[in-house]
Coordinates of C-alpha atoms in Angstrom, one line a residue:
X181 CA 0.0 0.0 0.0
X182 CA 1.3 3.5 -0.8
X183 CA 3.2 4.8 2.5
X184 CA 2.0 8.8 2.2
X185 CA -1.8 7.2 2.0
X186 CA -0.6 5.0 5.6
X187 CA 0.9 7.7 7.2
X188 CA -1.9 10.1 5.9
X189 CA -4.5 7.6 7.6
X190 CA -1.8 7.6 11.0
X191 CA -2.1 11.3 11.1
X192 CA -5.9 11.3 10.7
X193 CA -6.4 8.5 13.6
X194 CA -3.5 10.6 16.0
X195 CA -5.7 13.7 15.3
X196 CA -9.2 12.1 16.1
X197 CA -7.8 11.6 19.4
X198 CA -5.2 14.2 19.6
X199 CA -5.5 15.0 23.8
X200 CA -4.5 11.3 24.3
X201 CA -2.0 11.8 21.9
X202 CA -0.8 14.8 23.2
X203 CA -0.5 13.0 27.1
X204 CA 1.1 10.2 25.5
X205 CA 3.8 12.6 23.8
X206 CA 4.1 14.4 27.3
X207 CA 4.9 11.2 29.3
X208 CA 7.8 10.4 26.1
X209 CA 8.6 14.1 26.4
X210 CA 9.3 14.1 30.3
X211 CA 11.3 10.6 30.3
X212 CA 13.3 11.8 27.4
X213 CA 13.7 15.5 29.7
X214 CA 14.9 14.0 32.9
X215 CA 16.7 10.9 31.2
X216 CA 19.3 13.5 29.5
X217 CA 19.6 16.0 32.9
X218 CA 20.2 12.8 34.9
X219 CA 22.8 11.4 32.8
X220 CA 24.0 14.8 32.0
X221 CA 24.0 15.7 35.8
X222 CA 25.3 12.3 37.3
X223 CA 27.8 12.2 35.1
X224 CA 29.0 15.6 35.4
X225 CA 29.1 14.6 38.8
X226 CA 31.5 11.8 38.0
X227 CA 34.4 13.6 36.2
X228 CA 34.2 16.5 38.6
X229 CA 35.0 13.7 41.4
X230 CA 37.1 11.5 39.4
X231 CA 38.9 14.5 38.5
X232 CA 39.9 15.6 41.8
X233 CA 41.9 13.3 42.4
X234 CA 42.7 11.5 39.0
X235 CA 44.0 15.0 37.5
X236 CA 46.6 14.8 40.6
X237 CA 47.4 11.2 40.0
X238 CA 50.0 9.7 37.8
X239 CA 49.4 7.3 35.1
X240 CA 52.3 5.4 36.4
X241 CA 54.3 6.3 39.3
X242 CA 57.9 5.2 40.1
X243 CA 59.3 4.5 43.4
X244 CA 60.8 2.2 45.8
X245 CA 58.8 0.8 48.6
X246 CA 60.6 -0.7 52.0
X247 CA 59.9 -3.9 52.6
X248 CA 61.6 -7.1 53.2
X249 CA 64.1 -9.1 51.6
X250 CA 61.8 -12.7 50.8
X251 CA 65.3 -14.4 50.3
X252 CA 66.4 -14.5 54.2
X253 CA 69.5 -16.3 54.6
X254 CA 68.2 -19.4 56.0
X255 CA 66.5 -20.2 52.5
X256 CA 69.8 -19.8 50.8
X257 CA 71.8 -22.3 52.9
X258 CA 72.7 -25.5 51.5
X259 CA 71.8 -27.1 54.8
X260 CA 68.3 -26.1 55.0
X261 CA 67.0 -26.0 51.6
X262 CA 64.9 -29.2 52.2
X263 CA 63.2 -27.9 55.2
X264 CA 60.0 -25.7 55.4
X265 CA 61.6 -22.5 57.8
X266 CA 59.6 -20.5 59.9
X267 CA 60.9 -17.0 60.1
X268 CA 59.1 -14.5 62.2
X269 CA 59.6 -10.8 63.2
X270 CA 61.3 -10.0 59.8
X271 CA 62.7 -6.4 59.5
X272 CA 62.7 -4.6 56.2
X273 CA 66.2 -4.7 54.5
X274 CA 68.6 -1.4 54.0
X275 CA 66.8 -0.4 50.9
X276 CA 66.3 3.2 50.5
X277 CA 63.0 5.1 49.4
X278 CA 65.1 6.9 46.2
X279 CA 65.1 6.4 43.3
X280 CA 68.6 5.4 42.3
X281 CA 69.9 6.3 38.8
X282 CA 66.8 8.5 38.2
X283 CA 68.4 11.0 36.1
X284 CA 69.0 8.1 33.2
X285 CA 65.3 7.0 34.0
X286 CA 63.9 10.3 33.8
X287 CA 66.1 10.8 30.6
X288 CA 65.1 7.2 29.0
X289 CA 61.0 8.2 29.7
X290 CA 61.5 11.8 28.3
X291 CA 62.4 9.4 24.3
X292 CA 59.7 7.1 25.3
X293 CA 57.2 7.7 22.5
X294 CA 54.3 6.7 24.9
X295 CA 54.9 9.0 27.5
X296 CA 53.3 12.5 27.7
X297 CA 55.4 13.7 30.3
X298 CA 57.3 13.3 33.8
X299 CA 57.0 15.0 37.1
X300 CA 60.1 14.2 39.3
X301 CA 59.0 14.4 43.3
X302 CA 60.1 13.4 46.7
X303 CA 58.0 13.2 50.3
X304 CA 59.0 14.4 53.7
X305 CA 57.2 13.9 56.7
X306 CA 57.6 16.7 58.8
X307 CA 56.0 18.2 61.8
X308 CA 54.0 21.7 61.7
X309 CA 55.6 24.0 64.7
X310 CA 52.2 25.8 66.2
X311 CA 53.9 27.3 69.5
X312 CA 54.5 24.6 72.1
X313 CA 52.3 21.6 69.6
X314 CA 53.6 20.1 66.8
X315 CA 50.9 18.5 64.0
X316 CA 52.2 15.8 61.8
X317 CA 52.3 17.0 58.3
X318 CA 53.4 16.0 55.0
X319 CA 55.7 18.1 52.6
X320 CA 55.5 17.5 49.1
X321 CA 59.0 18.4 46.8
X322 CA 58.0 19.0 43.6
X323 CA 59.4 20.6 40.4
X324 CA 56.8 23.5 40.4
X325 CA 56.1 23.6 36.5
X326 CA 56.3 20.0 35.3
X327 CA 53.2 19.7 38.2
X328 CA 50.9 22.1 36.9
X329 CA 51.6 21.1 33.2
X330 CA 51.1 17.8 33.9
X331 CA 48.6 17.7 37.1
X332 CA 47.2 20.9 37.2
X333 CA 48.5 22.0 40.1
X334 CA 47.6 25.6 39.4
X335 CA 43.8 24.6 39.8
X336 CA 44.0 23.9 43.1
X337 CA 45.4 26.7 44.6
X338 CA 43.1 28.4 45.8
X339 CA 45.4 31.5 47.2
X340 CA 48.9 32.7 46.4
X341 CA 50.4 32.1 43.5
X342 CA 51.9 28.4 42.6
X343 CA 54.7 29.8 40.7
X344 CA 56.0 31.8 44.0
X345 CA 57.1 27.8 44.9
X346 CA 60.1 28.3 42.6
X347 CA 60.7 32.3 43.0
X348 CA 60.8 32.4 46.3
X349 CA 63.1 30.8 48.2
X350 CA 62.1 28.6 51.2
X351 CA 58.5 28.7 50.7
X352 CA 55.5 27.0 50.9
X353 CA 52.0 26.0 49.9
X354 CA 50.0 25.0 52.9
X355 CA 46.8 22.9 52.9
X356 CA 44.0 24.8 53.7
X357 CA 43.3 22.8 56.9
X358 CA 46.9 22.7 58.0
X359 CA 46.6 26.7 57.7
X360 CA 43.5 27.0 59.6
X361 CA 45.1 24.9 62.8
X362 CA 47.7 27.1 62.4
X363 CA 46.0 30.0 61.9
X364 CA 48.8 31.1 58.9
X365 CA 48.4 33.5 56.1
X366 CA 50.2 34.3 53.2
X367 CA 53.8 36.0 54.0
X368 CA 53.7 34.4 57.8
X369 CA 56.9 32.6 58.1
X370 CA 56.2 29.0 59.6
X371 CA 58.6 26.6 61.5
X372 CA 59.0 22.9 60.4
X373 CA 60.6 20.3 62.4
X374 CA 62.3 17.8 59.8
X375 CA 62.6 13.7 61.0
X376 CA 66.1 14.3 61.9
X377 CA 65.3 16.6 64.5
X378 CA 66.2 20.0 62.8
X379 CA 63.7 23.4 62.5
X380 CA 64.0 25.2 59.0
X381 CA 61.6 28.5 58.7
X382 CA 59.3 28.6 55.7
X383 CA 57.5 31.3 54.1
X384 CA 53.7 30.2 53.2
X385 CA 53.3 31.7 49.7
X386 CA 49.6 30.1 49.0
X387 CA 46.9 27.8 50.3
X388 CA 46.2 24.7 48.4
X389 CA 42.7 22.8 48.7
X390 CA 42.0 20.0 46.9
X391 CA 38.7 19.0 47.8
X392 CA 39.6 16.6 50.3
X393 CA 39.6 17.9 53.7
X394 CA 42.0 15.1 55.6
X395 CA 44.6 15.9 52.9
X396 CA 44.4 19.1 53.3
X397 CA 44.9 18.7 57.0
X398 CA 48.2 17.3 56.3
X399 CA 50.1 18.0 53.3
X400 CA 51.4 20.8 52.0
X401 CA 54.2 21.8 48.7
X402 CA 57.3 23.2 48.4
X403 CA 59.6 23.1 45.6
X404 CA 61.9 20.1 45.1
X405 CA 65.1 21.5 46.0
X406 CA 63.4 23.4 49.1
X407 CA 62.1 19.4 50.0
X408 CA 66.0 18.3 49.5
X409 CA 66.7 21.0 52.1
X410 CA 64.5 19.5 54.9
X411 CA 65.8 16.2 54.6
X412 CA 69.5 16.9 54.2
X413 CA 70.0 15.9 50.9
X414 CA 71.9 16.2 47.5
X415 CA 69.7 17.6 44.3
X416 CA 69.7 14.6 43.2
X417 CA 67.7 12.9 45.6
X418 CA 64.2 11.3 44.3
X419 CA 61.8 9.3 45.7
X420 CA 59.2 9.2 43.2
X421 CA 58.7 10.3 39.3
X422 CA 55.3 10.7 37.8
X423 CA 54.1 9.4 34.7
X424 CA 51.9 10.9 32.1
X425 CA 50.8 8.8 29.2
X426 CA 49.7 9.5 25.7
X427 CA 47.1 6.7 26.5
X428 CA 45.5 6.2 30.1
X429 CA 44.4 3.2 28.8
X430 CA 48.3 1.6 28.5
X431 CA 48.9 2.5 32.0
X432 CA 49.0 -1.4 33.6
X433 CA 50.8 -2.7 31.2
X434 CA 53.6 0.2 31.1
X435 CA 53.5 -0.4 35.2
X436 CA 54.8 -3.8 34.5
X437 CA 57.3 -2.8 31.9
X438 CA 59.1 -0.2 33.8
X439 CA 59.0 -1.8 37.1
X440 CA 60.9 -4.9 34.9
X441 CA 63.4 -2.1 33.1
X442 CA 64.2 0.3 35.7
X443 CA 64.3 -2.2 39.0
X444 CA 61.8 0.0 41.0
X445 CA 58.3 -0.6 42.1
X446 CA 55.6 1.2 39.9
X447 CA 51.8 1.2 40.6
X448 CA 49.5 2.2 37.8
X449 CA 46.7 4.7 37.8
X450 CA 43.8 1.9 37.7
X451 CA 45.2 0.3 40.6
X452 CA 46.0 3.1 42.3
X453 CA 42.1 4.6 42.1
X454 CA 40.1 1.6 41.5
X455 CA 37.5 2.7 43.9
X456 CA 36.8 6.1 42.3
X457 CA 36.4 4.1 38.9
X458 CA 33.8 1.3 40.6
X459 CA 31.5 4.5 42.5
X460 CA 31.5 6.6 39.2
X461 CA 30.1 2.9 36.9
X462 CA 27.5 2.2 39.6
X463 CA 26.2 5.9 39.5
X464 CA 26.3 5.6 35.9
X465 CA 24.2 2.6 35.9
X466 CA 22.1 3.7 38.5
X467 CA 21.4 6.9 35.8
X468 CA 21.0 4.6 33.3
X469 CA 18.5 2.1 34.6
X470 CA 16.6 5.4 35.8
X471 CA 16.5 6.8 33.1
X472 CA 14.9 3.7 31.1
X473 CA 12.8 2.9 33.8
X474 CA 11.3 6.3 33.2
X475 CA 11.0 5.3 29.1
X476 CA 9.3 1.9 29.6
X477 CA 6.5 3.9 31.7
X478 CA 6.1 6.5 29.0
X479 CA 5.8 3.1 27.2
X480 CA 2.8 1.3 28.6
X481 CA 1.1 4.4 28.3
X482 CA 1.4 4.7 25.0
X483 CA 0.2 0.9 25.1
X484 CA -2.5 1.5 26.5
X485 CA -3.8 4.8 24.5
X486 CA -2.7 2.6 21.3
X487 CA -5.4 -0.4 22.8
X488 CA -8.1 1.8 23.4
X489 CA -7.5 3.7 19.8
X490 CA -8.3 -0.1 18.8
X491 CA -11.1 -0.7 20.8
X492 CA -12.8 2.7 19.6
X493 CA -11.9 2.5 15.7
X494 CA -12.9 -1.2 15.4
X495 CA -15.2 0.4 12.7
X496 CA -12.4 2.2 10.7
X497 CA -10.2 -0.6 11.1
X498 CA -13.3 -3.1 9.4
X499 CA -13.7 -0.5 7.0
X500 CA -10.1 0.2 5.8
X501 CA -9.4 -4.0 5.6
X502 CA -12.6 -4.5 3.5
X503 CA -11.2 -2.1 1.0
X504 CA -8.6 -3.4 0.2
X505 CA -5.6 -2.9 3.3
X506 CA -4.0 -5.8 4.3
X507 CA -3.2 -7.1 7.7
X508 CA 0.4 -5.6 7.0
X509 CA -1.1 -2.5 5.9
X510 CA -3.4 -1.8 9.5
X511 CA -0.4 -3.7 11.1
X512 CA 2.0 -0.5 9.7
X513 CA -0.3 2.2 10.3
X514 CA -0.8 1.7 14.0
X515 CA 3.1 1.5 14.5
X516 CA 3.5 4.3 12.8
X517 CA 1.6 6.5 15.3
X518 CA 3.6 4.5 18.0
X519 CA 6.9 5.9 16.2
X520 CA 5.7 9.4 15.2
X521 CA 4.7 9.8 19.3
X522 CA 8.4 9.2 20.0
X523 CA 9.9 10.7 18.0
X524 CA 8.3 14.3 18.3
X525 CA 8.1 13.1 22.1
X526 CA 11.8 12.2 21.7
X527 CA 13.1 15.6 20.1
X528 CA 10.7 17.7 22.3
X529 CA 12.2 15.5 25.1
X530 CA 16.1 16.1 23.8
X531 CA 15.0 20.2 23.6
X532 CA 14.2 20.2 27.1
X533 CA 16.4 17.9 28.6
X534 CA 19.4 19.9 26.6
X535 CA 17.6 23.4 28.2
X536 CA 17.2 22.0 32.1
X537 CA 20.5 21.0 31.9
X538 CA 21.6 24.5 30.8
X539 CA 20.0 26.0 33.6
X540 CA 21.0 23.7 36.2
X541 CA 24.5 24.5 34.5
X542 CA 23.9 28.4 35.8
X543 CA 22.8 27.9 39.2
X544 CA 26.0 28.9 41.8
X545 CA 27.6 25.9 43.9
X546 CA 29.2 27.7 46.9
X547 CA 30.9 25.1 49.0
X548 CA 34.0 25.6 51.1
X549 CA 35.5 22.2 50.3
X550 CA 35.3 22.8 46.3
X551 CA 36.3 26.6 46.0
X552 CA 37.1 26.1 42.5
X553 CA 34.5 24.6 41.5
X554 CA 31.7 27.7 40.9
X555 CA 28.5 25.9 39.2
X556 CA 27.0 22.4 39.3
X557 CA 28.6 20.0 36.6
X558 CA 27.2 19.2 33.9
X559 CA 28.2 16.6 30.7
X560 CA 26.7 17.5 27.4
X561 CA 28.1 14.0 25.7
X562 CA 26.2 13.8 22.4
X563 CA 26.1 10.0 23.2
X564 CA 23.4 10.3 26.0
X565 CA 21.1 12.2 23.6
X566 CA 21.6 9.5 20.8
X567 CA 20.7 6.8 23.1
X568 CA 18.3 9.1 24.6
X569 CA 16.5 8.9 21.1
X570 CA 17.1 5.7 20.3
X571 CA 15.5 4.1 23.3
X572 CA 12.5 6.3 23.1
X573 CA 12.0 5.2 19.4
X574 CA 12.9 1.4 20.8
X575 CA 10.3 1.6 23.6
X576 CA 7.2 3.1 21.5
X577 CA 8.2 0.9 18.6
X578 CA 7.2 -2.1 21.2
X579 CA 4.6 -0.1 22.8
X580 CA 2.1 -0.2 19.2
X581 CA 3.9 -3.4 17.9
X582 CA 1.6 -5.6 19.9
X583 CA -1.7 -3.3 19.8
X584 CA -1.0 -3.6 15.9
X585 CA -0.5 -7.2 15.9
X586 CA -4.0 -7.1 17.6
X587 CA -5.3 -4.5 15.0
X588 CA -4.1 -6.3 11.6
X589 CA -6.0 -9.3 12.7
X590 CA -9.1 -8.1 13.1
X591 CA -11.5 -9.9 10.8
X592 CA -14.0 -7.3 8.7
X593 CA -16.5 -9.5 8.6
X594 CA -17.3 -10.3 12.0
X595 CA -16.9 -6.2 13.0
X596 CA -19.6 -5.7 10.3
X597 CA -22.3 -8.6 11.9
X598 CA -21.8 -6.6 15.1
X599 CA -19.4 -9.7 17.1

């Protein structure tokens, strides 16, 4: 049967009954709306969280960990090879935390093709002088510019300025919780008591804040050399470098290769963060199942506007088979005004969803943990309103296929007798 005369009969029936076609494009409408600003919102939600921390994480990071030797010298003698030894109270062996040779390792990542970039750092636990107290801290060395190209250190100061790290000698960036037991501000001069007993004076340049309020209890950043200061040691001295990758994705299976090439132990940014990854998928899902539970409601509607459509136009359907449409013909019809519900649904839905999102996007998030972050996140992937679409076409497609299995097999004859 010609397709303009079926979808010319579709619009006809849709307009006969055009206020429950209207509710059922409202319900389509409102599941497509809040599908694409939950998805949008959630996972907004997701990289903002992800990205507190994963933007200050390596993709691979190098380092030497203490622990001890498994090769005690029991299992090496001759004498006791044969026997199952029982070795208790094992201390961890002379090893030290840097990072031997790390000028060559440094030098050999800069040619790797793979690697974005390096980050050379080093730790110092220290303890914050507040007059007769001292608070355990921790001071980070780091070369100031290599951090924020690579971890966007910048970002996170929320204060001061990052590059006074490396202008200023023997300064400081204090977490903003560390400054607030100390009651510091920017130009104060702070004492540090260093693990070998020693007090150095540090000028507090900045605040950092990164969203995390024990960390920002505790650690704090200095430049490298300043860090090599505290501990007593040559410029040489490393304890960790920081890898960035071309591709995230290589990052376990670069860990492996470098621990193997460079003798050190090297952790990868999957291990490392595996929790963030696991809460950001279930909150993803949980958008996601939401978001179609809301669709397959839209779709019984539909279902049932489609069966009483049936039930009402028994006459028109007895009519249009006993001139001449076929089973196929009715059976096309009916899932046509399934599809064109949503689709215009669906658009109207994307429309909305798109402009919600846009003004959630506006409103102001004030929070003294986040001081950076200024307005509620939101992700505009295209892929949410393709699938937002698709399953809205999906789901009204099977909400009039079975009403129009019902309709196509109505038999003309017995509408006519009045059975």
């Amino acid at each position: 049967m010609n397709a303009k005369l079926i979808i010319s009969i579709a619009k006809s029936l849709l307009l006969a009954r055009w206020r429950q076609t209207l509710v059922a494009a409202i319900g389509v409408t409102f599941s497509i709306t809040m599908f694409i600003t939950l998805l949008g919102f959630m996972n907004g939600l997701n990289d903002l969280l992800d990205n507190l921390i994963l933007n200050r994480t390596p993709h691979v990071r190098l380092f030497n960990e203490i622990k001890a030797n498994k090769n005690q010298p029991i299992n090496l003698s001759e004498r006791y090879k044969a026997y199952h030894n029982f070795i208790s109270s094992i201390k961890p062996s002379g090893n030290s935390i840097e990072i031997r040779n790390n000028g060559l390792i440094m030098q050999a990542l800069r040619n790797d093709d793979r690697v974005l970039g390096i980050s050379p750092k080093m730790t110092a636990q220290v303890f914050y002088n507040v007059g007769d107290i001292d608070i355990t801290g921790v001071v980070n060395g780091v070369d100031v510019e290599a951090e924020s190209k690579l971890f966007f250190f910048q970002d996170y100061v929320t204060e001061g300025s990052y590059l006074d790290l490396k202008n200023v000698p023997n300064s400081i960036i204090l977490g903003k919780g560390a400054a607030e037991k100390m009651l510091a501000r920017i130009g104060d001069v702070i004492q540090i008591t260093t693990p070998k007993g020693e007090r150095f004076p540090l000028k507090v340049v900045g605040f950092f804040q990164s969203g995390i309020v024990e960390i920002d209890k505790v650690q704090s950043y200095a430049s490298i050399k300043t860090a090599q200061k505290l501990l007593g040691q040559t410029n040489s001295y490393v304890t960790d470098i920081q890898v960035k990758l071309k591709d995230i994705k290589m990052a376990p299976a670069l860990s492996k290769e470098y621990a193997h090439v460079f003798n050190t132990d090297a952790e990868d940014i999957q291990t490392a963060n595996s929790q963030f990854e696991t809460g950001s998928s279930i909150r993803s899902l949980i958008s996601y199942a939401v978001g179609i539970t809301l669709l397959i409601v839209a779709g019984f509607g539909i279902y049932n506007i489609l069966n009483m459509m049936i039930y009402e136009k028994m006459d028109t359907i007895a009519i249009l088979k006993a001139t001449g449409f076929s089973g196929k013909d009715v059976n096309r019809i009916f899932i046509t005004i399934a599809l064109s519900i949503g689709f215009f649904g669906g658009i109207t839905g994307l429309i909305s969803g798109f402009l919600l999102s846009s003004v959630i996007d506006q409103i102001p998030f004030n929070t003294a943990a986040l001081p950076t972050v200024t307005t509620y996140p939101i992700n505009y992937n295209a892929k949410f309103y393709f699938i937002g679409i698709s399953f809205s076409l999906i789901t009204t497609y099977f909400a009039g296929l079975f009403p129009a299995r019902k309709a196509s097999k109505i038999d003309p004859v017995d509408i006519i007798r009045g059975k």
